[in-house]
């Protein structure tokens, strides 16, 4: 359970935010609070990525050095890297329902619940997104994992006061994932999207050859066409693929490697392998 918020009034500065610091002094250059006074668990866990976007109409303002971040609430936010100005918020890449609804504890002592989608485990969690500088597409690993928030009021034995907590419960079904291509050159519109059997909690890799790699909790590791979303190839790793892939080169041959270790909290099969693939067709 989490404190429902009575002990922390206000926006709670810098929480659930993207913050830019001066690398020399550590002072705050700018910040953008994606969810003020967050009680849903919408912390910003996915690593930000850097890219350029076209300026206003491509004329009055040249290419803008931008920073973007995928959020748990289901949107991809893009900012001017220097000023923190919000340039655009993308189309939603996962379903959204009761996004900012609050459970309440009734005066008669009964508890009230609300199902929140995407919820504290949904949207884009700690998984890194990927970017293709050739197309301007950002690829986002999405999680559809509804959560139930229940407000419970208990008496503090030390103060005698009633304290309200939000209890977060993961819903058993339906749970699935989305691999979404967001067009940063078209104001964040969805270029394509495919649904995966399992939530994508491991992160993505986009290659210069027009391929996006993604792993799933059931052990499947797949390659997708980065322009269309078509699945090109799949391999069963024997354990949950919940880590981001990496690319490297040996003797002129490109390789992709990924860890298959599973996930205890989400119940994915465990393992201890690092698997590497050569991209030379053999």
Backbone as JSON, one array per atom type, in Angstrom:
{
  "sequence": "XXXXXXXXXXXXXXXXXXXXXXXXXXXXXXXXXXXXXXXXXXXXXXXXXXXXXXXXXXXXXXXXXXXXXXXXXXXXXXXXXXXXXXXXXXXXXXXXXXXXXXXXXXXXXXXXXXXXXXXXXXXXXXXXXXXXXXXXXXXXXXXXXXXXXXXXXXXXXXXXXXXXXXXXXXXXXXXXXXXXXXXXXXXXXXXXXXXXXXXXXXXXXXXXXXXXXXXXXXXXXXXXXXXXXXXXXXXXXXXXXXXXXXXXXXXXXXXXXXXXXXXXXXXXXXXXXXXXXXXXXX",
  "N": [[0.82, -1.21, 0.0], [0.29, 2.33, -0.53], [0.78, 5.62, 0.71], [-2.07, 7.55, 0.54], [-1.97, 10.24, -0.06], [-2.36, 12.26, 1.77], [-0.33, 13.15, 3.41], [1.33, 14.62, 1.84], [0.73, 17.29, 0.5], [-0.04, 19.4, -2.38], [1.76, 19.87, -5.55], [4.02, 18.29, -5.39], [6.9, 18.79, -6.1], [9.08, 18.07, -8.81], [8.58, 15.34, -8.78], [7.52, 12.47, -10.66], [8.46, 13.51, -13.1], [10.27, 15.03, -15.86], [13.51, 16.11, -15.71], [15.95, 18.55, -16.34], [19.35, 19.02, -15.85], [22.09, 21.23, -15.22], [25.11, 20.19, -16.36], [27.57, 20.98, -15.36], [27.19, 22.39, -12.99], [25.08, 21.24, -11.64], [22.68, 22.47, -11.17], [19.16, 23.06, -11.66], [18.01, 23.24, -14.9], [15.6, 23.15, -16.32], [12.29, 21.82, -15.84], [9.68, 19.43, -16.33], [6.64, 18.53, -15.19], [5.06, 15.63, -15.5], [2.96, 14.26, -14.28], [1.41, 15.88, -11.9], [1.28, 15.7, -8.33], [1.18, 12.81, -7.99], [-0.66, 9.93, -7.49], [-1.0, 7.49, -8.55], [1.14, 5.99, -9.33], [2.58, 6.75, -11.6], [5.3, 7.17, -12.24], [8.22, 8.41, -13.98], [9.85, 6.25, -15.65], [11.05, 5.24, -17.95], [13.99, 5.54, -19.95], [15.01, 8.77, -21.15], [15.28, 9.86, -24.6], [17.35, 11.25, -27.2], [16.91, 13.37, -30.01], [16.33, 14.99, -33.2], [13.8, 17.27, -34.3], [11.62, 18.56, -36.9], [11.36, 22.14, -37.43], [8.97, 24.87, -36.93], [6.66, 24.54, -39.38], [8.77, 23.85, -40.89], [10.19, 26.04, -41.72], [10.27, 28.81, -40.46], [11.53, 28.14, -38.17], [14.31, 26.26, -37.6], [15.59, 22.81, -37.57], [14.98, 21.28, -34.43], [16.72, 20.57, -31.52], [15.79, 17.94, -29.63], [14.28, 16.24, -26.81], [12.85, 13.25, -25.8], [10.38, 11.31, -24.01], [8.9, 8.31, -22.99], [5.89, 7.55, -21.3], [4.29, 6.23, -18.31], [1.61, 6.76, -18.37], [0.79, 6.5, -20.95], [1.44, 8.2, -23.08], [3.8, 9.7, -25.36], [6.11, 12.12, -24.75], [7.51, 15.06, -26.12], [10.14, 17.4, -26.0], [11.65, 20.67, -26.29], [15.03, 20.56, -26.12], [16.71, 22.48, -25.02], [15.15, 24.45, -23.76], [12.97, 23.26, -22.51], [10.42, 23.49, -23.45], [7.28, 22.12, -24.23], [6.9, 20.33, -27.07], [5.26, 18.49, -28.41], [2.69, 16.1, -27.6], [2.24, 12.71, -27.94], [-0.06, 10.59, -29.85], [-2.05, 8.33, -27.92], [-0.45, 5.37, -26.91], [-1.26, 3.06, -25.69], [-4.3, 1.53, -24.43], [-6.49, 3.66, -22.55], [-8.12, 4.24, -19.52], [-10.08, 5.51, -16.94], [-7.92, 7.07, -16.17], [-6.96, 9.04, -14.4], [-8.51, 8.62, -12.18], [-9.71, 8.5, -8.81], [-9.73, 6.4, -6.02], [-11.94, 6.23, -3.2], [-12.39, 6.29, 0.33], [-15.18, 5.31, 1.99], [-17.45, 6.96, 4.27], [-18.76, 5.18, 5.9], [-16.98, 3.23, 6.39], [-16.63, 1.31, 4.44], [-14.68, 0.07, 1.69], [-13.64, 1.5, -1.4], [-13.07, 0.76, -4.81], [-11.22, 1.26, -7.87], [-10.66, 0.54, -11.25], [-7.78, 1.07, -13.06], [-6.45, 2.01, -16.13], [-3.69, 2.74, -18.16], [-2.45, 2.13, -15.64], [-0.24, 1.55, -12.75], [1.68, -0.3, -13.52], [1.61, -0.2, -16.21], [1.53, 1.23, -19.58], [4.5, 2.75, -20.57], [7.07, 1.44, -18.9], [10.02, 0.89, -17.11], [11.32, 0.2, -19.38], [13.49, 0.83, -22.13], [12.89, 2.95, -24.94], [13.33, 3.11, -28.56], [15.02, 4.7, -31.35], [14.88, 5.68, -34.76], [16.93, 7.39, -36.76], [16.8, 7.73, -39.5], [14.15, 7.54, -40.38], [12.8, 9.01, -38.49], [11.17, 7.81, -36.66], [10.02, 6.84, -33.47], [10.19, 4.05, -31.43], [8.15, 2.32, -29.26], [7.94, 0.33, -26.38], [5.1, -1.1, -25.17], [2.82, -1.59, -22.4], [0.0, -3.3, -21.45], [-1.59, -3.58, -18.69], [-3.85, -3.7, -16.52], [-4.59, -2.14, -13.37], [-5.93, -2.37, -10.06], [-7.03, 0.02, -7.87], [-7.49, 0.44, -4.47], [-8.95, 2.17, -1.88], [-8.09, 2.26, 1.45], [-8.81, 2.75, 4.81], [-7.13, 3.08, 7.8], [-6.49, 2.98, 11.33], [-4.02, 4.85, 12.88], [-1.93, 3.49, 15.21], [-0.29, 4.95, 16.89], [-0.89, 7.69, 16.79], [-3.61, 7.73, 16.8], [-5.11, 8.7, 14.76], [-7.0, 8.49, 11.69], [-5.72, 7.03, 8.75], [-5.43, 7.07, 5.27], [-4.81, 4.72, 2.75], [-3.69, 3.75, -0.53], [-4.19, 0.75, -2.0], [-2.54, -1.21, -4.31], [-3.39, -3.42, -6.78], [-2.55, -5.92, -9.06], [-4.26, -6.78, -12.01], [-5.37, -9.93, -13.17], [-6.01, -10.58, -15.83], [-7.16, -8.98, -18.87], [-3.8, -9.18, -20.09], [-1.38, -7.74, -22.12], [0.86, -6.66, -24.79], [2.12, -3.75, -26.62], [3.75, -2.78, -29.56], [4.79, 0.14, -30.77], [5.1, 2.55, -33.32], [5.98, 5.82, -33.3], [5.64, 8.82, -35.02], [7.89, 11.26, -35.07], [8.18, 13.35, -36.76], [5.76, 14.1, -37.5], [4.29, 15.28, -35.52], [3.85, 13.42, -33.49], [2.06, 11.41, -34.23], [0.7, 8.11, -34.58], [2.44, 5.84, -36.49], [2.43, 3.11, -37.05], [1.23, 0.16, -35.39], [1.6, -2.81, -33.51], [0.2, -5.6, -31.82], [1.32, -7.52, -29.08], [1.64, -10.78, -27.58], [2.5, -10.78, -24.94], [3.12, -8.34, -22.34], [5.44, -5.74, -23.13], [8.21, -5.51, -21.51], [10.91, -5.34, -21.66], [12.38, -3.61, -23.32], [13.69, -2.09, -26.39], [15.46, -2.45, -29.56], [16.6, -0.66, -32.27], [17.8, -1.0, -35.53], [20.16, 0.1, -38.07], [19.5, -1.15, -40.38], [16.79, -1.2, -40.72], [15.26, -2.71, -38.9], [13.53, -3.7, -35.97], [14.07, -4.96, -32.78], [12.58, -6.98, -30.25], [11.72, -8.36, -27.06], [9.73, -10.8, -25.24], [7.84, -11.79, -22.3], [7.24, -14.5, -22.37], [9.39, -15.71, -23.5], [9.82, -15.36, -26.19], [11.71, -13.87, -28.76], [11.82, -11.34, -31.05], [11.99, -10.01, -34.42], [11.11, -7.08, -36.15], [9.84, -5.38, -39.04], [10.86, -2.12, -39.37], [9.53, -0.14, -40.72], [6.96, -0.98, -41.28], [6.0, -2.67, -39.28], [5.73, -5.37, -39.61], [6.21, -8.7, -38.56], [9.25, -10.26, -38.81], [10.86, -12.37, -37.98], [11.36, -14.86, -35.44], [12.39, -16.15, -32.27], [12.61, -18.66, -29.78], [13.66, -18.24, -26.58], [13.66, -19.65, -24.21], [13.36, -18.59, -21.68], [12.0, -15.75, -19.93], [12.29, -12.81, -21.86], [13.31, -10.06, -20.8], [14.97, -7.89, -20.92], [16.74, -5.16, -22.47], [17.78, -5.48, -25.89], [21.11, -5.53, -27.37], [23.42, -4.26, -29.83], [26.29, -5.19, -31.74], [29.53, -5.51, -33.35], [31.55, -7.95, -34.95], [34.41, -8.72, -36.65], [33.4, -7.46, -38.92], [30.81, -8.41, -39.08], [27.52, -7.94, -38.09], [25.99, -8.29, -34.91], [23.39, -9.26, -32.63], [22.53, -9.24, -29.26], [20.93, -10.57, -26.33], [19.66, -10.73, -22.99], [18.15, -13.43, -21.3], [16.34, -13.8, -18.68], [13.99, -13.87, -17.28], [11.25, -12.9, -15.03], [10.45, -12.33, -11.82], [8.39, -10.97, -10.33], [6.38, -10.52, -12.23], [5.91, -13.07, -13.01], [7.15, -14.44, -15.13], [8.9, -17.07, -16.89], [11.98, -18.14, -15.45], [15.54, -17.8, -16.08], [19.03, -17.99, -17.15], [20.53, -17.03, -19.29], [22.56, -15.49, -21.84], [22.02, -14.63, -25.05], [23.2, -14.65, -28.34], [23.0, -13.44, -31.67], [23.98, -13.73, -35.06], [23.89, -11.47, -37.76], [24.17, -12.22, -40.42], [22.75, -13.85, -41.98], [23.16, -16.51, -41.43]],
  "CA": [[0.0, 0.0, 0.0], [0.99, 3.62, -0.59], [0.08, 6.75, 1.32], [-2.99, 8.07, -0.47], [-1.48, 11.59, -0.39], [-2.69, 13.26, 2.78], [0.89, 13.65, 4.04], [2.16, 15.36, 0.87], [-0.13, 18.18, -0.3], [0.6, 20.15, -3.45], [2.18, 19.15, -6.76], [5.19, 17.45, -5.11], [7.85, 19.26, -7.11], [10.06, 17.18, -9.46], [8.16, 13.95, -8.84], [6.9, 12.09, -11.94], [8.88, 14.63, -13.95], [11.53, 15.03, -16.61], [14.28, 17.21, -15.15], [17.22, 18.82, -17.01], [20.32, 19.61, -14.94], [23.34, 21.74, -15.77], [26.09, 19.14, -16.07], [28.73, 21.54, -14.67], [26.86, 22.89, -11.65], [24.03, 20.45, -11.01], [21.46, 23.25, -10.99], [18.06, 22.69, -12.54], [17.79, 24.11, -16.06], [14.14, 23.18, -16.5], [11.63, 20.55, -15.53], [8.28, 19.3, -16.76], [5.99, 17.53, -14.34], [4.09, 14.92, -16.33], [1.79, 14.0, -13.44], [1.5, 16.53, -10.59], [0.66, 15.01, -7.2], [0.92, 11.47, -8.51], [-1.08, 8.9, -6.54], [-1.28, 6.29, -9.33], [2.37, 5.28, -9.66], [2.98, 7.1, -12.96], [6.67, 7.7, -12.26], [8.83, 8.43, -15.31], [10.91, 5.26, -15.52], [11.71, 4.93, -19.23], [15.08, 6.5, -20.2], [14.79, 9.75, -22.22], [16.1, 9.7, -25.8], [17.66, 12.51, -27.86], [16.73, 13.36, -31.46], [15.95, 16.29, -33.76], [12.49, 17.33, -34.96], [11.51, 19.74, -37.76], [10.87, 23.36, -36.81], [7.64, 25.31, -37.3], [6.43, 24.49, -40.82], [10.03, 23.6, -41.56], [10.72, 27.27, -42.31], [10.62, 29.89, -39.54], [12.36, 27.59, -37.11], [15.02, 25.11, -38.13], [15.51, 21.6, -36.76], [15.05, 21.52, -32.99], [17.3, 19.51, -30.69], [14.69, 17.56, -28.75], [14.39, 15.09, -25.92], [11.53, 12.64, -25.66], [10.29, 10.27, -22.99], [7.65, 7.56, -22.95], [5.37, 7.63, -19.94], [3.4, 5.17, -17.86], [0.21, 7.08, -18.63], [0.45, 6.1, -22.3], [1.8, 9.19, -24.1], [5.2, 10.02, -25.56], [6.26, 13.57, -24.66], [8.71, 15.58, -26.78], [10.45, 18.73, -25.5], [12.85, 21.38, -26.72], [16.07, 20.13, -25.2], [17.36, 23.62, -24.38], [14.24, 25.29, -22.98], [11.95, 22.5, -21.82], [9.1, 23.71, -24.05], [6.62, 20.91, -24.74], [6.67, 20.46, -28.5], [4.02, 17.75, -28.69], [2.38, 14.87, -26.88], [1.84, 11.78, -29.0], [-1.27, 9.78, -29.69], [-1.9, 7.32, -26.86], [0.05, 4.11, -27.47], [-1.94, 1.97, -25.01], [-5.63, 1.95, -24.0], [-6.56, 4.49, -21.34], [-9.43, 4.22, -18.88], [-9.98, 5.97, -15.54], [-6.49, 7.36, -16.09], [-6.66, 9.83, -13.2], [-9.59, 8.43, -11.21], [-9.23, 8.32, -7.44], [-10.61, 5.65, -5.12], [-12.22, 6.93, -1.95], [-12.82, 5.47, 1.46], [-16.48, 5.84, 2.38], [-17.58, 7.32, 5.68], [-19.26, 4.05, 6.67], [-15.9, 2.27, 6.57], [-16.47, 0.44, 3.28], [-13.62, 0.45, 0.78], [-14.05, 1.68, -2.78], [-12.0, 0.45, -5.74], [-11.34, 1.72, -9.24], [-9.71, -0.09, -12.16], [-7.07, 2.11, -13.81], [-5.72, 1.54, -17.31], [-2.79, 1.6, -18.02], [-2.1, 1.78, -14.27], [1.14, 1.76, -12.3], [2.58, -1.23, -14.22], [1.31, -0.15, -17.62], [2.15, 2.26, -20.42], [5.92, 2.44, -20.77], [7.67, 1.44, -17.57], [11.46, 1.16, -17.14], [11.86, -0.27, -20.66], [13.93, 1.89, -23.04], [12.4, 3.04, -26.31], [14.4, 3.16, -29.56], [14.79, 5.75, -32.34], [15.49, 5.51, -36.07], [17.17, 8.73, -37.3], [16.49, 7.78, -40.92], [12.71, 7.73, -40.57], [12.23, 9.86, -37.45], [10.22, 7.05, -35.86], [10.36, 6.35, -32.14], [9.53, 2.77, -31.19], [7.84, 2.3, -27.83], [7.42, -0.93, -25.84], [3.94, -0.77, -24.36], [2.32, -2.59, -21.46], [-1.41, -3.21, -21.05], [-1.68, -4.37, -17.46], [-4.71, -2.92, -15.64], [-4.42, -2.28, -11.92], [-7.06, -1.96, -9.24], [-6.69, 0.83, -6.71], [-8.49, 0.38, -3.42], [-8.67, 3.06, -0.74], [-8.34, 1.63, 2.74], [-8.55, 3.64, 5.94], [-6.74, 2.37, 9.02], [-6.19, 3.88, 12.44], [-2.62, 4.86, 13.3], [-1.93, 3.15, 16.65], [0.53, 5.9, 17.64], [-1.54, 9.0, 16.86], [-5.05, 7.58, 16.92], [-5.77, 9.3, 13.6], [-7.25, 7.63, 10.54], [-4.82, 7.25, 7.62], [-5.93, 6.39, 4.07], [-3.8, 4.16, 1.86], [-4.13, 3.15, -1.78], [-3.65, -0.58, -2.22], [-2.44, -1.46, -5.74], [-3.51, -4.85, -7.09], [-2.45, -6.24, -10.48], [-5.36, -7.58, -12.53], [-4.81, -11.13, -13.79], [-6.22, -10.59, -17.28], [-6.21, -9.35, -19.92], [-2.5, -8.5, -20.12], [-0.71, -7.89, -23.4], [1.78, -5.57, -25.09], [2.04, -3.06, -27.9], [4.94, -2.19, -30.16], [4.22, 1.29, -31.47], [5.99, 3.49, -34.0], [5.51, 7.2, -33.21], [6.31, 9.66, -36.01], [8.28, 12.53, -34.46], [8.14, 14.38, -37.79], [4.35, 14.37, -37.77], [3.64, 15.7, -34.29], [3.56, 12.34, -32.55], [1.03, 10.5, -34.69], [1.1, 6.71, -34.66], [2.68, 5.38, -37.86], [1.9, 1.74, -37.03], [1.24, -0.49, -34.08], [1.28, -4.24, -33.47], [-0.07, -6.11, -30.48], [2.09, -8.71, -28.73], [0.94, -11.63, -26.61], [2.94, -10.45, -23.6], [3.58, -6.96, -22.17], [6.84, -5.53, -23.5], [8.88, -4.9, -20.36], [12.35, -5.48, -21.79], [13.05, -2.6, -24.12], [13.79, -2.3, -27.83], [16.66, -2.09, -30.3], [16.36, -0.34, -33.68], [19.05, -1.08, -36.28], [20.23, 0.88, -39.29], [18.97, -1.94, -41.49], [15.33, -1.17, -40.77], [14.7, -3.79, -38.09], [13.35, -3.45, -34.54], [14.08, -6.2, -32.0], [11.85, -6.89, -28.99], [11.52, -9.63, -26.37], [8.51, -10.93, -24.45], [7.99, -12.56, -21.09], [7.11, -15.94, -22.62], [10.63, -16.2, -24.07], [9.96, -15.06, -27.61], [12.53, -12.73, -29.18], [11.32, -11.13, -32.41], [12.45, -8.9, -35.26], [10.01, -6.46, -36.87], [10.17, -4.37, -40.03], [10.68, -0.84, -38.68], [8.67, 0.74, -41.52], [5.59, -1.48, -41.38], [5.61, -3.45, -38.11], [5.62, -6.79, -39.94], [7.14, -9.58, -37.85], [10.13, -10.9, -39.78], [11.6, -13.52, -37.43], [11.11, -15.07, -34.02], [13.19, -17.21, -31.65], [12.22, -18.98, -28.41], [14.88, -18.21, -25.77], [13.57, -20.57, -23.09], [13.08, -17.84, -20.45], [11.48, -14.43, -20.24], [13.24, -11.85, -22.41], [12.87, -8.82, -20.17], [16.1, -6.96, -20.95], [16.88, -4.56, -23.81], [18.83, -6.05, -26.73], [22.23, -4.67, -27.75], [24.03, -4.61, -31.11], [27.74, -5.01, -31.79], [30.1, -6.04, -34.59], [32.77, -8.75, -34.87], [34.96, -9.04, -37.97], [32.53, -6.94, -39.96], [29.48, -9.02, -39.03], [26.68, -7.39, -37.03], [25.38, -9.24, -33.99], [22.43, -8.77, -31.64], [22.52, -10.09, -28.07], [19.9, -10.22, -25.35], [19.63, -11.58, -21.8], [16.88, -14.09, -21.02], [16.41, -14.14, -17.27], [12.67, -13.96, -16.67], [10.8, -11.81, -14.17], [9.76, -12.94, -10.71], [7.17, -10.27, -9.94], [5.37, -10.7, -13.26], [5.65, -14.49, -13.2], [7.71, -14.98, -16.36], [9.85, -18.16, -16.6], [13.32, -17.64, -15.16], [16.67, -18.41, -16.78], [20.3, -17.31, -16.87], [21.27, -17.07, -20.55], [22.75, -14.37, -22.75], [21.95, -15.26, -26.36], [23.69, -13.76, -29.39], [22.64, -13.83, -33.03], [24.71, -13.07, -36.14], [22.95, -10.95, -38.75], [24.72, -12.44, -41.76], [21.92, -14.82, -42.67], [23.55, -17.88, -41.1]],
  "C": [[0.86, 1.26, 0.0], [0.13, 4.68, 0.07], [-0.78, 7.42, 0.26], [-2.73, 9.51, -0.84], [-1.73, 12.63, 0.67], [-1.45, 13.89, 3.39], [1.75, 14.47, 3.1], [1.29, 16.23, -0.02], [0.67, 18.9, -1.38], [1.02, 19.27, -4.61], [3.29, 18.16, -6.51], [6.25, 17.65, -6.19], [8.87, 18.2, -7.5], [9.68, 15.71, -9.43], [7.43, 13.7, -10.15], [7.19, 13.14, -13.0], [10.08, 14.25, -14.8], [12.28, 16.28, -16.18], [15.61, 17.33, -15.9], [18.14, 19.55, -16.05], [21.51, 20.15, -15.72], [24.45, 20.77, -15.37], [27.29, 19.67, -15.27], [28.41, 21.93, -13.22], [25.83, 22.05, -10.91], [22.75, 21.21, -10.77], [20.41, 22.83, -12.01], [17.92, 23.71, -13.66], [16.29, 24.27, -16.32], [13.57, 21.83, -16.05], [10.22, 20.59, -16.07], [7.66, 18.17, -15.94], [4.87, 16.88, -15.15], [2.82, 14.62, -15.55], [1.98, 14.69, -12.09], [0.75, 15.71, -9.53], [0.23, 13.59, -7.59], [0.53, 10.51, -7.39], [-1.27, 7.55, -7.24], [-0.03, 5.45, -9.63], [2.84, 5.54, -11.07], [4.38, 7.73, -12.98], [7.26, 7.56, -13.67], [10.05, 7.51, -15.27], [11.66, 4.98, -16.81], [12.8, 5.96, -19.52], [14.72, 7.48, -21.31], [15.71, 9.45, -23.41], [16.23, 11.06, -26.49], [17.51, 12.36, -29.37], [16.39, 14.78, -31.9], [14.57, 16.18, -34.39], [12.46, 18.57, -35.85], [11.0, 20.95, -36.98], [9.46, 23.69, -37.28], [7.52, 25.39, -38.82], [7.72, 24.24, -41.6], [10.7, 24.85, -42.09], [11.21, 28.26, -41.25], [11.53, 29.4, -38.42], [13.01, 26.31, -37.63], [14.86, 23.89, -37.26], [15.77, 21.89, -35.28], [15.69, 20.32, -32.31], [16.29, 19.17, -29.6], [15.09, 16.42, -27.83], [12.98, 14.55, -25.74], [11.55, 11.55, -24.61], [8.91, 9.63, -23.07], [7.19, 7.45, -21.5], [4.49, 6.43, -19.6], [1.94, 5.48, -18.18], [-0.18, 6.87, -20.09], [0.73, 7.1, -23.39], [3.32, 9.3, -24.18], [5.32, 11.53, -25.65], [7.57, 13.99, -25.32], [8.9, 17.05, -26.41], [11.62, 19.33, -26.27], [13.93, 21.1, -25.68], [16.68, 21.29, -24.42], [16.43, 24.35, -23.41], [13.23, 24.52, -22.15], [10.56, 22.72, -22.37], [8.54, 22.38, -24.56], [6.29, 21.12, -26.21], [5.42, 19.7, -28.93], [3.92, 16.56, -27.75], [1.77, 13.92, -27.89], [0.41, 11.28, -28.83], [-1.0, 8.75, -28.59], [-1.48, 5.99, -27.48], [-0.45, 2.88, -26.73], [-3.35, 2.44, -24.67], [-5.57, 2.73, -22.69], [-7.99, 4.49, -20.81], [-9.27, 4.58, -17.41], [-8.55, 6.39, -15.22], [-6.12, 8.09, -14.8], [-7.8, 9.75, -12.18], [-9.0, 8.1, -9.84], [-10.22, 7.45, -6.67], [-10.82, 6.45, -3.84], [-12.63, 5.92, -0.89], [-14.1, 6.08, 2.01], [-16.56, 6.06, 3.89], [-18.06, 6.15, 6.53], [-18.22, 2.94, 6.84], [-15.7, 1.31, 5.42], [-15.37, 0.99, 2.37], [-14.15, 0.54, -0.64], [-12.86, 1.46, -3.69], [-12.29, 1.06, -7.1], [-10.27, 1.01, -10.07], [-9.11, 0.97, -13.07], [-6.29, 1.45, -14.94], [-5.03, 2.74, -17.96], [-2.37, 1.24, -16.6], [-0.61, 1.85, -14.0], [2.14, 0.82, -12.96], [2.44, -1.12, -15.73], [2.01, 0.97, -18.36], [3.55, 1.86, -20.81], [6.59, 2.55, -19.41], [9.16, 1.73, -17.69], [12.08, 0.82, -18.5], [12.29, 0.88, -21.55], [13.25, 1.8, -24.4], [13.59, 3.06, -27.26], [14.01, 4.18, -30.62], [15.54, 5.42, -33.62], [15.7, 6.89, -36.69], [16.86, 8.85, -38.79], [15.02, 8.11, -41.18], [12.1, 8.72, -39.59], [11.21, 9.14, -36.58], [10.82, 6.68, -34.51], [9.54, 5.09, -31.9], [9.38, 2.58, -29.68], [7.33, 0.93, -27.42], [6.3, -0.65, -24.86], [3.47, -1.94, -23.51], [0.84, -2.3, -21.19], [-1.6, -4.16, -19.87], [-2.52, -3.58, -16.46], [-4.42, -3.18, -14.16], [-5.67, -1.79, -11.21], [-6.55, -1.21, -8.03], [-7.83, 0.75, -5.7], [-8.07, 1.29, -2.27], [-9.05, 2.35, 0.55], [-7.95, 2.59, 3.86], [-8.26, 2.8, 7.18], [-6.4, 3.4, 10.1], [-4.72, 3.73, 12.83], [-2.57, 4.58, 14.8], [-1.15, 4.15, 17.5], [-0.18, 7.24, 17.83], [-3.04, 8.9, 17.09], [-5.82, 8.17, 15.76], [-5.98, 8.26, 12.5], [-6.31, 8.02, 9.39], [-5.34, 6.43, 6.44], [-4.76, 5.96, 3.19], [-4.46, 3.68, 0.57], [-3.43, 1.81, -1.94], [-3.7, -0.87, -3.71], [-2.44, -2.96, -5.98], [-3.45, -5.05, -8.6], [-3.63, -7.12, -10.88], [-4.78, -8.76, -13.31], [-4.95, -11.14, -15.3], [-7.19, -9.47, -17.64], [-4.93, -8.54, -19.82], [-1.84, -8.77, -21.47], [0.17, -6.67, -23.65], [1.49, -4.91, -26.41], [3.44, -2.61, -28.3], [4.45, -1.1, -31.09], [5.32, 2.15, -32.07], [5.34, 4.87, -33.98], [6.33, 8.05, -34.18], [6.62, 11.02, -35.38], [8.29, 13.66, -35.47], [6.72, 14.71, -38.2], [3.61, 14.66, -36.48], [3.23, 14.59, -33.36], [2.44, 11.42, -32.96], [1.58, 9.07, -34.76], [1.24, 6.32, -36.12], [2.19, 3.95, -38.04], [1.99, 1.2, -35.62], [0.9, -1.96, -34.24], [1.08, -4.65, -32.01], [0.74, -7.39, -30.26], [1.36, -9.49, -27.64], [1.26, -11.24, -25.17], [3.29, -8.96, -23.51], [5.06, -6.84, -22.48], [7.54, -4.77, -22.37], [10.39, -4.87, -20.51], [13.07, -4.43, -22.59], [13.28, -3.04, -25.55], [15.17, -1.95, -28.35], [16.26, -1.84, -31.74], [17.71, -0.32, -34.4], [18.99, -0.2, -37.52], [19.69, 0.15, -40.5], [17.47, -2.01, -41.54], [14.65, -2.28, -40.01], [14.62, -3.34, -36.64], [13.27, -4.79, -33.82], [13.37, -5.96, -30.67], [11.7, -8.28, -28.4], [10.25, -9.6, -25.54], [8.74, -11.87, -23.26], [7.86, -14.06, -21.28], [8.34, -16.53, -23.29], [10.82, -15.9, -25.53], [10.78, -13.79, -27.82], [12.28, -12.54, -30.67], [11.99, -9.95, -33.09], [11.27, -8.41, -36.09], [10.56, -5.5, -37.92], [9.87, -3.0, -39.43], [9.77, 0.11, -39.45], [7.21, 0.32, -41.5], [5.09, -2.19, -40.13], [5.48, -4.94, -38.39], [6.66, -7.59, -39.15], [7.94, -10.37, -38.88], [10.72, -12.22, -39.3], [11.28, -13.63, -35.96], [11.93, -16.26, -33.52], [12.72, -17.41, -30.22], [13.49, -19.14, -27.56], [14.83, -19.11, -24.55], [13.33, -19.92, -21.74], [12.62, -16.45, -20.86], [12.56, -13.48, -20.73], [12.8, -10.47, -21.95], [14.02, -7.85, -19.99], [16.19, -6.36, -22.35], [17.99, -5.23, -24.6], [19.94, -5.03, -26.97], [22.79, -5.17, -29.07], [25.53, -4.36, -31.04], [28.25, -5.68, -33.07], [31.39, -6.8, -34.3], [33.21, -9.11, -36.29], [34.01, -8.62, -39.09], [31.13, -7.51, -39.98], [28.71, -8.46, -37.84], [26.06, -8.51, -36.21], [24.37, -8.51, -33.11], [22.43, -9.76, -30.48], [21.45, -9.62, -27.1], [19.99, -11.21, -24.19], [18.23, -12.15, -21.62], [16.92, -14.59, -19.59], [15.08, -14.25, -16.57], [12.35, -12.78, -15.78], [9.95, -12.4, -13.06], [8.43, -12.29, -10.38], [6.05, -10.53, -10.93], [5.14, -12.17, -13.61], [6.19, -15.09, -14.48], [8.77, -16.04, -16.05], [11.28, -17.64, -16.47], [14.38, -18.42, -15.94], [17.93, -17.64, -16.48], [21.16, -17.24, -18.13], [21.42, -15.69, -21.17], [22.9, -14.98, -24.14], [22.34, -14.24, -27.42], [23.35, -14.33, -30.76], [23.49, -13.05, -34.02], [23.73, -12.66, -37.23], [23.5, -11.1, -40.17], [23.95, -13.51, -42.51], [22.28, -16.26, -42.38], [23.16, -18.21, -39.66]]
}
